[in-house]
PDB file of C-alpha atoms in Angstrom:
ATOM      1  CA  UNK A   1    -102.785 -96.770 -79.522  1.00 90.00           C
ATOM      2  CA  UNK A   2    -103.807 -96.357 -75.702  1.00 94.00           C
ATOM      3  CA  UNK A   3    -100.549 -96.007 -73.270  1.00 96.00           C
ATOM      4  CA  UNK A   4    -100.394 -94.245 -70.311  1.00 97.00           C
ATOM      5  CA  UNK A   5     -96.668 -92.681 -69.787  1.00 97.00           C
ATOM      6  CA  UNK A   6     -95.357 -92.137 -65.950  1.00 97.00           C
ATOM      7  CA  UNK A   7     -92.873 -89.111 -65.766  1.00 97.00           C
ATOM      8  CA  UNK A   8     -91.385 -87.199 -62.402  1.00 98.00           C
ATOM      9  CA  UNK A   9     -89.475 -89.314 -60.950  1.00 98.00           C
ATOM     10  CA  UNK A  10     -85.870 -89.206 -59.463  1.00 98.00           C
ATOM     11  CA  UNK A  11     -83.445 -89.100 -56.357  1.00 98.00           C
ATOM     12  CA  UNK A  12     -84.225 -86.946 -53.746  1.00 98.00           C
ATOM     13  CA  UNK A  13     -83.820 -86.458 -49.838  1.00 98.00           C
ATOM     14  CA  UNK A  14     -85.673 -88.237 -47.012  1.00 98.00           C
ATOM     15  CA  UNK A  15     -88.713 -85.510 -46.444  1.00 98.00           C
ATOM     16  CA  UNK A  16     -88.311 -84.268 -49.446  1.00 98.00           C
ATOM     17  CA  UNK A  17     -91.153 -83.948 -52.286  1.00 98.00           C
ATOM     18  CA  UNK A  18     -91.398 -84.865 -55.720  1.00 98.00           C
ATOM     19  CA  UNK A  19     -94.787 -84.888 -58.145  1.00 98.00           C
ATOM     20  CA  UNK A  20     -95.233 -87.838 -60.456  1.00 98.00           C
ATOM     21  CA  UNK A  21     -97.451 -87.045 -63.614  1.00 98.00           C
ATOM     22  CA  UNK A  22     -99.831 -90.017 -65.592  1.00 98.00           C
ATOM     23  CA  UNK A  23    -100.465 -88.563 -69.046  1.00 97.00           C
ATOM     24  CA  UNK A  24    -102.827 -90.820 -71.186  1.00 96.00           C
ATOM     25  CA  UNK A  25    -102.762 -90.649 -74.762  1.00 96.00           C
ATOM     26  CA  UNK A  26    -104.833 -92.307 -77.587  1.00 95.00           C
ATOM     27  CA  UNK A  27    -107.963 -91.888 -75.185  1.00 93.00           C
ATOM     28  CA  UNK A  28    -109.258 -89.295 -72.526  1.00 93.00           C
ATOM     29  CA  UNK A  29    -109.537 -90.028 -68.679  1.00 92.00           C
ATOM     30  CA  UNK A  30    -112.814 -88.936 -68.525  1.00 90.00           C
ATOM     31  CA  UNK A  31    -114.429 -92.206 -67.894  1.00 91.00           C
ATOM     32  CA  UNK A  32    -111.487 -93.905 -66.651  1.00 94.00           C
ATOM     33  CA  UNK A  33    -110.104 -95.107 -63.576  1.00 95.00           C
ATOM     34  CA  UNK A  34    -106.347 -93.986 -62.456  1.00 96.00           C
ATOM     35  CA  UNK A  35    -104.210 -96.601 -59.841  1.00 97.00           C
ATOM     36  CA  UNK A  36    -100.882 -95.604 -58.744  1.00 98.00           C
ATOM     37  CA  UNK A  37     -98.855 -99.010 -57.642  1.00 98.00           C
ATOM     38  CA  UNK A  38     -95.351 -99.531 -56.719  1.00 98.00           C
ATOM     39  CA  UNK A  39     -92.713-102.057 -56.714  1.00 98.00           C
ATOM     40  CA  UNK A  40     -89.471-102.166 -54.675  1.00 97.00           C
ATOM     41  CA  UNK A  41     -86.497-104.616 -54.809  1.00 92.00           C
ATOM     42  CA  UNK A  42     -87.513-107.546 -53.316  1.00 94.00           C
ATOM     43  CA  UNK A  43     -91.174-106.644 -52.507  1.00 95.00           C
ATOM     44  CA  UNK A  44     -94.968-107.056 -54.694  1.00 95.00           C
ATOM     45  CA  UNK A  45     -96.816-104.936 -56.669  1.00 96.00           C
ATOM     46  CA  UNK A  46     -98.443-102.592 -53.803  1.00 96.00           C
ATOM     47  CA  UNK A  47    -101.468-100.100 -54.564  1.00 97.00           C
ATOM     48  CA  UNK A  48    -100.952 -96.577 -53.510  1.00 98.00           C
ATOM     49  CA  UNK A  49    -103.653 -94.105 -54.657  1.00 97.00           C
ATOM     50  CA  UNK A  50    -106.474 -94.590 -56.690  1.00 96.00           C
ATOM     51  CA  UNK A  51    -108.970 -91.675 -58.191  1.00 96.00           C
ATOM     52  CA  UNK A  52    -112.158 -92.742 -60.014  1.00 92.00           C
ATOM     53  CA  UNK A  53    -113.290 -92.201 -63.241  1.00 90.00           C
ATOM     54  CA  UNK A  54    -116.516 -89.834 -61.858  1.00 86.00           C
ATOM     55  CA  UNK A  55    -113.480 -88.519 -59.524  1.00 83.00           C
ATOM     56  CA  UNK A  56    -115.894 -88.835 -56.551  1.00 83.00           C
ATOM     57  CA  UNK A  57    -113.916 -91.935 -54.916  1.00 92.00           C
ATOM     58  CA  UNK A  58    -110.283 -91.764 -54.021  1.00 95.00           C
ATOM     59  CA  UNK A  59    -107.992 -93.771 -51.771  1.00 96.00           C
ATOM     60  CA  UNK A  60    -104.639 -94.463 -50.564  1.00 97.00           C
ATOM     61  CA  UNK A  61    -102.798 -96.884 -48.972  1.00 97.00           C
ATOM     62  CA  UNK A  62    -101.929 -96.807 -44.978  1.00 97.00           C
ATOM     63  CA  UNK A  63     -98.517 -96.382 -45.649  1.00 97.00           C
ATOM     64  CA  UNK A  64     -99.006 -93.232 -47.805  1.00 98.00           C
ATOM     65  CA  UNK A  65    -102.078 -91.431 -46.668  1.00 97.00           C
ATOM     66  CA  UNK A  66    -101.589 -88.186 -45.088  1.00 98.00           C
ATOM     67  CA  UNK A  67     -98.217 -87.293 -47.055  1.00 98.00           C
ATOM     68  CA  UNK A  68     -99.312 -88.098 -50.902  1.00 98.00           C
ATOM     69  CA  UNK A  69    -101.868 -86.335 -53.089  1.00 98.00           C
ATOM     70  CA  UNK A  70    -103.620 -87.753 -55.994  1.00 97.00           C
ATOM     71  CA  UNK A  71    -105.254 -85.372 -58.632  1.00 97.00           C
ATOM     72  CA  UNK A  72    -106.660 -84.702 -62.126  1.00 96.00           C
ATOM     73  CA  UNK A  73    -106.160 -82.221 -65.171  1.00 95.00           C
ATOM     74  CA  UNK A  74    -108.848 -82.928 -67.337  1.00 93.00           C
ATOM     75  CA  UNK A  75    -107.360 -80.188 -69.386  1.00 95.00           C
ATOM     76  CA  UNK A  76    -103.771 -81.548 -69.895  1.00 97.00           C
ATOM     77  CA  UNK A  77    -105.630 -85.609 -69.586  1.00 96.00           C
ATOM     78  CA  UNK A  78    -103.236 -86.436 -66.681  1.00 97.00           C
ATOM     79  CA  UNK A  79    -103.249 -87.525 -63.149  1.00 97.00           C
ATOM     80  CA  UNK A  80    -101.007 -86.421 -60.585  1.00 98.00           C
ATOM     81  CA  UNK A  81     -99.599 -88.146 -57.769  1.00 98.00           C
ATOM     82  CA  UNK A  82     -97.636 -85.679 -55.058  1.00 98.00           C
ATOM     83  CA  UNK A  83     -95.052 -87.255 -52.912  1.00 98.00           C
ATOM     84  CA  UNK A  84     -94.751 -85.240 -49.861  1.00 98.00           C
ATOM     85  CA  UNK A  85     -91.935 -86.382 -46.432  1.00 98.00           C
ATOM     86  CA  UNK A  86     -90.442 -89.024 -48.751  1.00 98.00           C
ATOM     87  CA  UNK A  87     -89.472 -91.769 -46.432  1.00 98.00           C
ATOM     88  CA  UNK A  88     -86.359 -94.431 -47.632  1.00 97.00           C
ATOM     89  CA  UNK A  89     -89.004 -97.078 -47.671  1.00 97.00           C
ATOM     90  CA  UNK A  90     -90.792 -94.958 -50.615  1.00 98.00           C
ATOM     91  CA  UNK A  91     -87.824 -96.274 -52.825  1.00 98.00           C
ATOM     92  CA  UNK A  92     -89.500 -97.829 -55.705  1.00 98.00           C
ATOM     93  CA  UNK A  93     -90.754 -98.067 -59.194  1.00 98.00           C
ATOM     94  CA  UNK A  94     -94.255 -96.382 -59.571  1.00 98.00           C
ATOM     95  CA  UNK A  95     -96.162 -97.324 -62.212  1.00 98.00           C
ATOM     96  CA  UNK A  96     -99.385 -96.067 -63.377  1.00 98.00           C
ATOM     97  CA  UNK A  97    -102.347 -98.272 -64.332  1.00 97.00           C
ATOM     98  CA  UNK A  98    -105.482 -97.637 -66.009  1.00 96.00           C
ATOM     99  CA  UNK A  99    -109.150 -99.286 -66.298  1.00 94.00           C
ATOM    100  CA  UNK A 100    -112.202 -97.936 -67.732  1.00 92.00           C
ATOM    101  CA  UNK A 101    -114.654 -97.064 -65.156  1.00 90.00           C
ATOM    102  CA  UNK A 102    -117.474 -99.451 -65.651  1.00 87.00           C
ATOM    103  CA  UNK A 103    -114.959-102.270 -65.009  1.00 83.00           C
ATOM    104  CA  UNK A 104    -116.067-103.023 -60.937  1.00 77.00           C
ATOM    105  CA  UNK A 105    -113.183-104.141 -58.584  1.00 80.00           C
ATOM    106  CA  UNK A 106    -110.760-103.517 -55.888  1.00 88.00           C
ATOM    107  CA  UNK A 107    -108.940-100.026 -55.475  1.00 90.00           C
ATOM    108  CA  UNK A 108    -105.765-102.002 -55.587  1.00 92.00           C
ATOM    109  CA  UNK A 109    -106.681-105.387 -57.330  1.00 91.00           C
ATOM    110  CA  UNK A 110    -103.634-105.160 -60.476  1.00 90.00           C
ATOM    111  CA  UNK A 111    -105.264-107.732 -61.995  1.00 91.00           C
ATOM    112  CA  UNK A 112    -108.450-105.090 -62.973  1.00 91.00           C
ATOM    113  CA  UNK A 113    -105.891-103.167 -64.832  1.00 93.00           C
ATOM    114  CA  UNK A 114    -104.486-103.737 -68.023  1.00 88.00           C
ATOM    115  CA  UNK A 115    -103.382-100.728 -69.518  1.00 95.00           C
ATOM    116  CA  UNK A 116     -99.646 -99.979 -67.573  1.00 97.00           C
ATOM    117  CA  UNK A 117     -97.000 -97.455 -67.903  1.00 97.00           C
ATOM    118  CA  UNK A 118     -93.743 -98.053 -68.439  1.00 97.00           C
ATOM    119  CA  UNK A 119     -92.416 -97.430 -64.619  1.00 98.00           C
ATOM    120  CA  UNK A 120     -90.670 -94.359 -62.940  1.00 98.00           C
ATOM    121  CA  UNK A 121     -88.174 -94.541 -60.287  1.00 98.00           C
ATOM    122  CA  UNK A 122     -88.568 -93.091 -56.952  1.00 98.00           C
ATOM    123  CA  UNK A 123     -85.029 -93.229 -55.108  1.00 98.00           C
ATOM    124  CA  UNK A 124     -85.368 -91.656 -51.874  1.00 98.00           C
ATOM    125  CA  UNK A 125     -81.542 -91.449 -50.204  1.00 97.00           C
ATOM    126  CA  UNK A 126     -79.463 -88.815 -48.177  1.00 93.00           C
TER     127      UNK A 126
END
């Protein structure tokens, strides 16, 4: 069985930090793609971060760039995404998506991915 299982995730302080982890199982990242999207009350599905399956491309969304971190452990066949001056409007449910890497596409087009997570929630509140 492929699945891809989110964990991290939890309540924490405007500027505060927390570290979401991707952990694949049934297959190895190695020549797979890794999105990071979210989705808050109200809102759509938004992109976040994206790292490559050659790990020589990675990108992030306007909102998040300069304050998140996206990363691999080959070793431990999960990708990390580091939250860093949490903002309110961070609130959400991150999921993590994956697509092999010879499938070509957007950074952030969902419909490219169809192996999904389960969803962990990011409540960011003083």
């Amino acid at each position: 069985q492929l699945q891809v299982v989110e964990s991290g995730g939890g309540l924490v302080q405007p500027g505060g930090s927390l570290t979401l982890s991707c952990t694949a199982s049934g297959f190895t990242l190695d020549g797979w793609s890794i999105g990071w999207f979210r989705q808050a009350p109200g809102k759509e599905r938004e992109g976040v971060s994206y790292y490559s399956s050659r790990g020589g491309r990675i990108m992030y969304s306007s909102s998040v760039q300069g304050r998140f971190t996206i990363s691999r452990d080959g070793a431990k066949n999960t990708v990390y995404l580091q939250m860093n001056g949490l903002k309110l409007e961070d609130t959400a449910l991150y999921f993590c998506a994956a697509r092999p890497g010879t499938i070509l596409g957007a950074y952030f087009s969902a419909g490219q991915y169809h192996l999904w997570g389960q969803g962990t929630q990011v409540t960011v509140s003083s």
